[in-house]
Amino acid sequence: MNNSFVKILREYLEEEQKKNPFANETTLAKKMDIPPTTFNRLLNGYSKPSVNTALKLSQFIPELKKSLPEEILQMLKLTMDKEDFESMGKALATFLSEKHFFLCWILAFSNKGVTEEEIEDQFGKQGIRALRILEKNSLLLKEEDNHYRVNTDGEYKGTGLSFKLIKTHLIFLAKQYKPDNSKNNYIQYWVESLNEKGQQELMKAHHEFHKRVRRIMNSEDNRGSIPMFSIACSDSLLGQ
């Protein structure tokens, strides 16, 4: 890793130790949600950070970004909507941690929006309750055509959902999957150990996939009455 990166990281450690004499590599690594062994390798210049680790470091040491390798900077631009991980506010994340709120909000994101009848048919009274609460809190708007849509004038109009939130609903979403209707439902997974180059290529592939999905979803020729949900996730299973 370059000397500038190591210098900034060590200076941050020294400053933290001045504030708190009990601060050390391990406590800082845990604070940043980075494995201590990874933090030690970075601190001694033995390795360069993965994109995920760079994201975590940048939350605590913003000036580190200027010392990162160009390829990591490019990947950060693809993965960061804002200066922090959560592209949503805490209020919205709290609402969407409950599955019926999550599904109502996702369905309302479409250009068509979603009606009370559709929500009740799919999710019953719990769905209607979630719909009303989201409307009451101005997260959804009921428009003249009686369709609910996400409040695009509000604070939470982005499409980036935290992976933590997706993990919360992963089991529930899997239950919605119908193997006997594989023509319209598709789940694919692949697990493999990669080096940093492979990780970066994977993230780039996901970015290209999302651009293609956005073009399909935004095309007027493709608009219709069938609500479709598309999601792609990748994650380092060891949290690095």
Tab-separated table of N, CA and C in Angstrom, residues 92-209:
chain	number	residue	atom	x	y	z
A	92	LEU	N	-36.746	5.777	7.717
A	92	LEU	CA	-37.236	4.868	6.682
A	92	LEU	C	-36.739	3.450	6.936
A	93	ALA	N	-35.484	3.312	7.318
A	93	ALA	CA	-34.936	1.986	7.588
A	93	ALA	C	-35.719	1.291	8.698
A	94	THR	N	-36.157	2.072	9.680
A	94	THR	CA	-36.950	1.511	10.776
A	94	THR	C	-38.282	0.994	10.256
A	95	PHE	N	-38.955	1.784	9.429
A	95	PHE	CA	-40.215	1.345	8.838
A	95	PHE	C	-40.018	0.079	8.009
A	96	LEU	N	-39.016	0.089	7.145
A	96	LEU	CA	-38.862	-1.000	6.189
A	96	LEU	C	-38.294	-2.275	6.796
A	97	SER	N	-37.941	-2.230	8.070
A	97	SER	CA	-37.486	-3.453	8.725
A	97	SER	C	-38.644	-4.428	8.946
A	98	GLU	N	-39.877	-3.926	8.830
A	98	GLU	CA	-41.062	-4.790	8.930
A	98	GLU	C	-41.478	-5.170	7.503
A	99	LYS	N	-41.679	-6.466	7.276
A	99	LYS	CA	-41.808	-6.967	5.908
A	99	LYS	C	-42.951	-6.356	5.113
A	100	HIS	N	-44.101	-6.095	5.745
A	100	HIS	CA	-45.220	-5.552	4.981
A	100	HIS	C	-44.987	-4.097	4.580
A	101	PHE	N	-44.306	-3.344	5.422
A	101	PHE	CA	-43.920	-1.984	5.054
A	101	PHE	C	-42.961	-2.039	3.861
A	102	PHE	N	-42.018	-2.965	3.948
A	102	PHE	CA	-41.023	-3.126	2.895
A	102	PHE	C	-41.679	-3.426	1.548
A	103	LEU	N	-42.621	-4.380	1.543
A	103	LEU	CA	-43.260	-4.786	0.287
A	103	LEU	C	-44.146	-3.683	-0.283
A	104	CYS	N	-44.870	-2.977	0.581
A	104	CYS	CA	-45.709	-1.867	0.112
A	104	CYS	C	-44.851	-0.783	-0.524
A	105	TRP	N	-43.753	-0.474	0.134
A	105	TRP	CA	-42.873	0.595	-0.349
A	105	TRP	C	-42.227	0.214	-1.681
A	106	ILE	N	-41.790	-1.053	-1.795
A	106	ILE	CA	-41.176	-1.525	-3.029
A	106	ILE	C	-42.179	-1.469	-4.187
A	107	LEU	N	-43.398	-1.960	-3.956
A	107	LEU	CA	-44.413	-1.970	-5.016
A	107	LEU	C	-44.797	-0.554	-5.437
A	108	ALA	N	-44.812	0.371	-4.479
A	108	ALA	CA	-45.183	1.756	-4.784
A	108	ALA	C	-44.099	2.482	-5.572
A	109	PHE	N	-42.911	1.889	-5.657
A	109	PHE	CA	-41.813	2.521	-6.384
A	109	PHE	C	-42.041	2.499	-7.889
A	110	SER	N	-42.872	1.590	-8.377
A	110	SER	CA	-43.060	1.469	-9.820
A	110	SER	C	-43.782	2.688	-10.371
A	111	ASN	N	-43.660	2.896	-11.671
A	111	ASN	CA	-44.347	4.001	-12.326
A	111	ASN	C	-45.858	3.855	-12.166
A	112	LYS	N	-46.341	2.617	-12.193
A	112	LYS	CA	-47.767	2.338	-12.049
A	112	LYS	C	-48.241	2.587	-10.625
A	113	GLY	N	-47.350	2.361	-9.645
A	113	GLY	CA	-47.766	2.461	-8.260
A	113	GLY	C	-48.529	1.218	-7.843
A	114	VAL	N	-49.230	1.294	-6.721
A	114	VAL	CA	-49.966	0.141	-6.226
A	114	VAL	C	-51.267	0.608	-5.576
A	115	THR	N	-52.335	-0.172	-5.700
A	115	THR	CA	-53.626	0.196	-5.127
A	115	THR	C	-53.863	-0.552	-3.816
A	116	GLU	N	-54.844	-0.070	-3.047
A	116	GLU	CA	-55.225	-0.752	-1.804
A	116	GLU	C	-55.707	-2.161	-2.106
A	117	GLU	N	-56.450	-2.297	-3.207
A	117	GLU	CA	-56.996	-3.605	-3.563
A	117	GLU	C	-55.874	-4.617	-3.826
A	118	GLU	N	-54.845	-4.167	-4.513
A	118	GLU	CA	-53.727	-5.071	-4.821
A	118	GLU	C	-52.982	-5.468	-3.545
A	119	ILE	N	-52.787	-4.508	-2.662
A	119	ILE	CA	-52.095	-4.800	-1.400
A	119	ILE	C	-52.918	-5.748	-0.541
A	120	GLU	N	-54.234	-5.481	-0.435
A	120	GLU	CA	-55.091	-6.338	0.379
A	120	GLU	C	-55.163	-7.744	-0.192
A	121	ASP	N	-55.212	-7.857	-1.516
A	121	ASP	CA	-55.289	-9.167	-2.161
A	121	ASP	C	-54.034	-9.987	-1.894
A	122	GLN	N	-52.875	-9.332	-1.878
A	122	GLN	CA	-51.609	-10.030	-1.699
A	122	GLN	C	-51.222	-10.225	-0.237
A	123	PHE	N	-51.503	-9.211	0.615
A	123	PHE	CA	-50.950	-9.226	1.971
A	123	PHE	C	-51.985	-9.008	3.077
A	124	GLY	N	-53.271	-8.905	2.688
A	124	GLY	CA	-54.332	-8.812	3.685
A	124	GLY	C	-54.323	-7.534	4.516
A	125	LYS	N	-54.922	-7.615	5.721
A	125	LYS	CA	-55.079	-6.443	6.579
A	125	LYS	C	-53.737	-5.873	7.031
A	126	GLN	N	-52.753	-6.733	7.213
A	126	GLN	CA	-51.436	-6.245	7.617
A	126	GLN	C	-50.827	-5.354	6.536
A	127	GLY	N	-51.069	-5.719	5.291
A	127	GLY	CA	-50.579	-4.906	4.188
A	127	GLY	C	-51.255	-3.548	4.145
A	128	ILE	N	-52.586	-3.530	4.349
A	128	ILE	CA	-53.333	-2.274	4.358
A	128	ILE	C	-52.867	-1.378	5.504
A	129	ARG	N	-52.650	-1.995	6.674
A	129	ARG	CA	-52.155	-1.223	7.819
A	129	ARG	C	-50.816	-0.559	7.493
A	130	ALA	N	-49.918	-1.322	6.887
A	130	ALA	CA	-48.603	-0.780	6.531
A	130	ALA	C	-48.746	0.349	5.516
A	131	LEU	N	-49.636	0.159	4.546
A	131	LEU	CA	-49.851	1.171	3.512
A	131	LEU	C	-50.321	2.492	4.126
A	132	ARG	N	-51.270	2.408	5.041
A	132	ARG	CA	-51.817	3.612	5.676
A	132	ARG	C	-50.762	4.333	6.525
A	133	ILE	N	-49.949	3.567	7.236
A	133	ILE	CA	-48.925	4.191	8.081
A	133	ILE	C	-47.860	4.870	7.226
A	134	LEU	N	-47.493	4.250	6.122
A	134	LEU	CA	-46.519	4.860	5.223
A	134	LEU	C	-47.079	6.154	4.624
A	135	GLU	N	-48.381	6.142	4.325
A	135	GLU	CA	-49.012	7.355	3.808
A	135	GLU	C	-49.053	8.435	4.888
A	136	LYS	N	-49.416	8.055	6.099
A	136	LYS	CA	-49.513	9.010	7.205
A	136	LYS	C	-48.181	9.704	7.458
A	137	ASN	N	-47.096	8.990	7.234
A	137	ASN	CA	-45.763	9.547	7.466
A	137	ASN	C	-45.151	10.152	6.197
A	138	SER	N	-45.992	10.332	5.179
A	138	SER	CA	-45.585	11.003	3.932
A	138	SER	C	-44.500	10.268	3.166
A	139	LEU	N	-44.380	8.974	3.404
A	139	LEU	CA	-43.433	8.173	2.639
A	139	LEU	C	-44.079	7.703	1.336
A	140	LEU	N	-45.399	7.523	1.381
A	140	LEU	CA	-46.178	7.222	0.182
A	140	LEU	C	-47.256	8.284	0.013
A	141	LEU	N	-47.607	8.560	-1.231
A	141	LEU	CA	-48.679	9.509	-1.533
A	141	LEU	C	-49.786	8.795	-2.295
A	142	LYS	N	-51.054	9.042	-1.898
A	142	LYS	CA	-52.188	8.506	-2.645
A	142	LYS	C	-52.600	9.553	-3.656
A	143	GLU	N	-52.481	9.219	-4.925
A	143	GLU	CA	-52.726	10.194	-5.981
A	143	GLU	C	-54.144	10.071	-6.525
A	144	GLU	N	-54.486	10.946	-7.464
A	144	GLU	CA	-55.866	11.053	-7.949
A	144	GLU	C	-56.390	9.771	-8.579
A	145	ASP	N	-55.497	8.947	-9.121
A	145	ASP	CA	-55.941	7.688	-9.733
A	145	ASP	C	-56.052	6.556	-8.707
A	146	ASN	N	-55.990	6.919	-7.398
A	146	ASN	CA	-56.097	5.963	-6.290
A	146	ASN	C	-54.932	4.976	-6.219
A	147	HIS	N	-53.836	5.325	-6.860
A	147	HIS	CA	-52.621	4.522	-6.747
A	147	HIS	C	-51.664	5.182	-5.763
A	148	TYR	N	-51.032	4.367	-4.946
A	148	TYR	CA	-50.015	4.868	-4.015
A	148	TYR	C	-48.654	4.821	-4.696
A	149	ARG	N	-47.924	5.907	-4.569
A	149	ARG	CA	-46.571	5.971	-5.129
A	149	ARG	C	-45.624	6.566	-4.104
A	150	VAL	N	-44.338	6.250	-4.248
A	150	VAL	CA	-43.333	6.804	-3.343
A	150	VAL	C	-43.298	8.318	-3.502
A	151	ASN	N	-43.220	9.012	-2.392
A	151	ASN	CA	-43.177	10.470	-2.386
A	151	ASN	C	-41.831	10.937	-2.948
A	152	THR	N	-41.794	11.278	-4.230
A	152	THR	CA	-40.531	11.653	-4.877
A	152	THR	C	-40.046	13.039	-4.474
A	153	ASP	N	-40.885	13.772	-3.757
A	153	ASP	CA	-40.444	15.069	-3.240
A	153	ASP	C	-39.876	14.926	-1.833
A	154	GLY	N	-39.977	13.717	-1.300
A	154	GLY	CA	-39.514	13.483	0.060
A	154	GLY	C	-38.029	13.198	0.114
A	155	GLU	N	-37.570	12.871	1.300
A	155	GLU	CA	-36.135	12.653	1.529
A	155	GLU	C	-35.669	11.302	1.033
A	156	TYR	N	-36.587	10.324	0.952
A	156	TYR	CA	-36.172	8.950	0.705
A	156	TYR	C	-36.633	8.470	-0.667
A	157	LYS	N	-36.112	9.076	-1.718
A	157	LYS	CA	-36.566	8.713	-3.052
A	157	LYS	C	-35.557	7.850	-3.807
A	158	GLY	N	-34.417	7.543	-3.189
A	158	GLY	CA	-33.414	6.729	-3.850
A	158	GLY	C	-33.822	5.273	-3.922
A	159	THR	N	-33.122	4.513	-4.751
A	159	THR	CA	-33.451	3.093	-4.900
A	159	THR	C	-32.406	2.204	-4.223
A	160	GLY	N	-31.473	2.808	-3.507
A	160	GLY	CA	-30.441	2.018	-2.846
A	160	GLY	C	-30.895	1.548	-1.482
A	161	LEU	N	-31.024	0.256	-1.309
A	161	LEU	CA	-31.398	-0.313	-0.015
A	161	LEU	C	-30.153	-0.908	0.641
A	162	SER	N	-30.008	-0.716	1.930
A	162	SER	CA	-28.854	-1.277	2.613
A	162	SER	C	-28.922	-2.794	2.555
A	163	PHE	N	-27.756	-3.435	2.458
A	163	PHE	CA	-27.731	-4.894	2.390
A	163	PHE	C	-28.226	-5.492	3.700
A	164	LYS	N	-28.022	-4.776	4.798
A	164	LYS	CA	-28.520	-5.246	6.091
A	164	LYS	C	-30.037	-5.401	6.028
A	165	LEU	N	-30.708	-4.450	5.373
A	165	LEU	CA	-32.163	-4.512	5.256
A	165	LEU	C	-32.591	-5.682	4.377
A	166	ILE	N	-31.873	-5.893	3.277
A	166	ILE	CA	-32.197	-7.017	2.403
A	166	ILE	C	-32.027	-8.338	3.149
A	167	LYS	N	-30.973	-8.445	3.953
A	167	LYS	CA	-30.756	-9.671	4.738
A	167	LYS	C	-31.927	-9.919	5.684
A	168	THR	N	-32.486	-8.831	6.226
A	168	THR	CA	-33.609	-8.944	7.155
A	168	THR	C	-34.784	-9.663	6.504
A	169	HIS	N	-34.991	-9.411	5.209
A	169	HIS	CA	-36.169	-9.951	4.518
A	169	HIS	C	-35.848	-11.119	3.594
A	170	LEU	N	-34.613	-11.580	3.607
A	170	LEU	CA	-34.216	-12.593	2.644
A	170	LEU	C	-35.034	-13.879	2.777
A	171	ILE	N	-35.264	-14.335	4.014
A	171	ILE	CA	-36.030	-15.569	4.221
A	171	ILE	C	-37.467	-15.383	3.742
A	172	PHE	N	-38.047	-14.219	4.068
A	172	PHE	CA	-39.421	-13.956	3.649
A	172	PHE	C	-39.527	-13.895	2.129
A	173	LEU	N	-38.568	-13.228	1.483
A	173	LEU	CA	-38.588	-13.128	0.026
A	173	LEU	C	-38.435	-14.507	-0.607
A	174	ALA	N	-37.625	-15.355	0.007
A	174	ALA	CA	-37.438	-16.709	-0.512
A	174	ALA	C	-38.744	-17.495	-0.451
A	175	LYS	N	-39.549	-17.247	0.601
A	175	LYS	CA	-40.833	-17.941	0.727
A	175	LYS	C	-41.815	-17.497	-0.357
A	176	GLN	N	-41.642	-16.250	-0.841
A	176	GLN	CA	-42.513	-15.752	-1.907
A	176	GLN	C	-42.179	-16.398	-3.252
A	177	TYR	N	-40.983	-16.970	-3.332
A	177	TYR	CA	-40.538	-17.607	-4.566
A	177	TYR	C	-41.313	-18.893	-4.808
A	178	LYS	N	-41.852	-19.039	-6.011
A	178	LYS	CA	-42.674	-20.204	-6.353
A	178	LYS	C	-41.956	-21.043	-7.411
A	179	PRO	N	-41.361	-22.153	-7.016
A	179	PRO	CA	-40.617	-23.002	-7.966
A	179	PRO	C	-41.464	-23.475	-9.137
A	180	ASP	N	-42.778	-23.650	-8.905
A	180	ASP	CA	-43.641	-24.118	-9.985
A	180	ASP	C	-43.964	-23.015	-10.982
A	181	ASN	N	-43.485	-21.811	-10.719
A	181	ASN	CA	-43.719	-20.699	-11.636
A	181	ASN	C	-42.378	-20.113	-12.053
A	182	SER	N	-41.444	-21.006	-12.383
A	182	SER	CA	-40.074	-20.591	-12.656
A	182	SER	C	-39.961	-19.710	-13.904
A	183	LYS	N	-41.011	-19.695	-14.720
A	183	LYS	CA	-40.995	-18.831	-15.901
A	183	LYS	C	-40.901	-17.364	-15.498
A	184	ASN	N	-41.543	-16.998	-14.375
A	184	ASN	CA	-41.581	-15.605	-13.949
A	184	ASN	C	-40.746	-15.331	-12.694
A	185	ASN	N	-40.301	-16.387	-12.015
A	185	ASN	CA	-39.501	-16.217	-10.808
A	185	ASN	C	-38.136	-16.855	-11.013
A	186	TYR	N	-37.102	-16.115	-10.641
A	186	TYR	CA	-35.761	-16.636	-10.887
A	186	TYR	C	-34.831	-16.222	-9.763
A	187	ILE	N	-34.179	-17.185	-9.156
A	187	ILE	CA	-33.167	-16.909	-8.136
A	187	ILE	C	-31.895	-17.660	-8.509
A	188	GLN	N	-30.788	-16.941	-8.574
A	188	GLN	CA	-29.515	-17.549	-8.916
A	188	GLN	C	-28.494	-17.150	-7.868
A	189	TYR	N	-27.637	-18.070	-7.468
A	189	TYR	CA	-26.591	-17.709	-6.521
A	189	TYR	C	-25.286	-18.394	-6.912
A	190	TRP	N	-24.185	-17.789	-6.493
A	190	TRP	CA	-22.880	-18.349	-6.776
A	190	TRP	C	-21.960	-17.955	-5.634
A	191	VAL	N	-21.275	-18.902	-5.058
A	191	VAL	CA	-20.361	-18.635	-3.953
A	191	VAL	C	-18.959	-19.092	-4.337
A	192	GLU	N	-17.989	-18.211	-4.189
A	192	GLU	CA	-16.601	-18.548	-4.510
A	192	GLU	C	-15.675	-17.600	-3.766
A	193	SER	N	-14.479	-18.033	-3.449
A	193	SER	CA	-13.476	-17.168	-2.834
A	193	SER	C	-12.711	-16.438	-3.935
A	194	LEU	N	-12.647	-15.117	-3.833
A	194	LEU	CA	-12.016	-14.295	-4.866
A	194	LEU	C	-10.869	-13.480	-4.290
A	195	ASN	N	-9.965	-13.062	-5.149
A	195	ASN	CA	-8.967	-12.079	-4.738
A	195	ASN	C	-9.557	-10.681	-4.960
A	196	GLU	N	-8.792	-9.635	-4.664
A	196	GLU	CA	-9.333	-8.277	-4.757
A	196	GLU	C	-9.706	-7.914	-6.194
A	197	LYS	N	-8.934	-8.397	-7.163
A	197	LYS	CA	-9.246	-8.136	-8.573
A	197	LYS	C	-10.596	-8.750	-8.930
A	198	GLY	N	-10.815	-9.991	-8.474
A	198	GLY	CA	-12.086	-10.653	-8.751
A	198	GLY	C	-13.243	-9.946	-8.082
A	199	GLN	N	-13.022	-9.460	-6.853
A	199	GLN	CA	-14.072	-8.727	-6.139
A	199	GLN	C	-14.463	-7.463	-6.897
A	200	GLN	N	-13.467	-6.743	-7.393
A	200	GLN	CA	-13.748	-5.516	-8.129
A	200	GLN	C	-14.482	-5.796	-9.437
A	201	GLU	N	-14.081	-6.877	-10.119
A	201	GLU	CA	-14.754	-7.237	-11.368
A	201	GLU	C	-16.208	-7.627	-11.105
A	202	LEU	N	-16.438	-8.322	-9.985
A	202	LEU	CA	-17.802	-8.725	-9.629
A	202	LEU	C	-18.669	-7.492	-9.370
A	203	MET	N	-18.137	-6.525	-8.631
A	203	MET	CA	-18.894	-5.312	-8.344
A	203	MET	C	-19.186	-4.532	-9.625
A	204	LYS	N	-18.224	-4.504	-10.534
A	204	LYS	CA	-18.445	-3.830	-11.812
A	204	LYS	C	-19.543	-4.529	-12.604
A	205	ALA	N	-19.557	-5.868	-12.567
A	205	ALA	CA	-20.592	-6.630	-13.273
A	205	ALA	C	-21.972	-6.315	-12.703
A	206	HIS	N	-22.066	-6.201	-11.369
A	206	HIS	CA	-23.339	-5.850	-10.745
A	206	HIS	C	-23.781	-4.444	-11.170
A	207	HIS	N	-22.827	-3.529	-11.244
A	207	HIS	CA	-23.157	-2.166	-11.663
A	207	HIS	C	-23.704	-2.161	-13.085
A	208	GLU	N	-23.071	-2.924	-13.987
A	208	GLU	CA	-23.544	-2.996	-15.374
A	208	GLU	C	-24.918	-3.647	-15.450
A	209	PHE	N	-25.125	-4.677	-14.607
A	209	PHE	CA	-26.434	-5.327	-14.551
A	209	PHE	C	-27.518	-4.338	-14.147
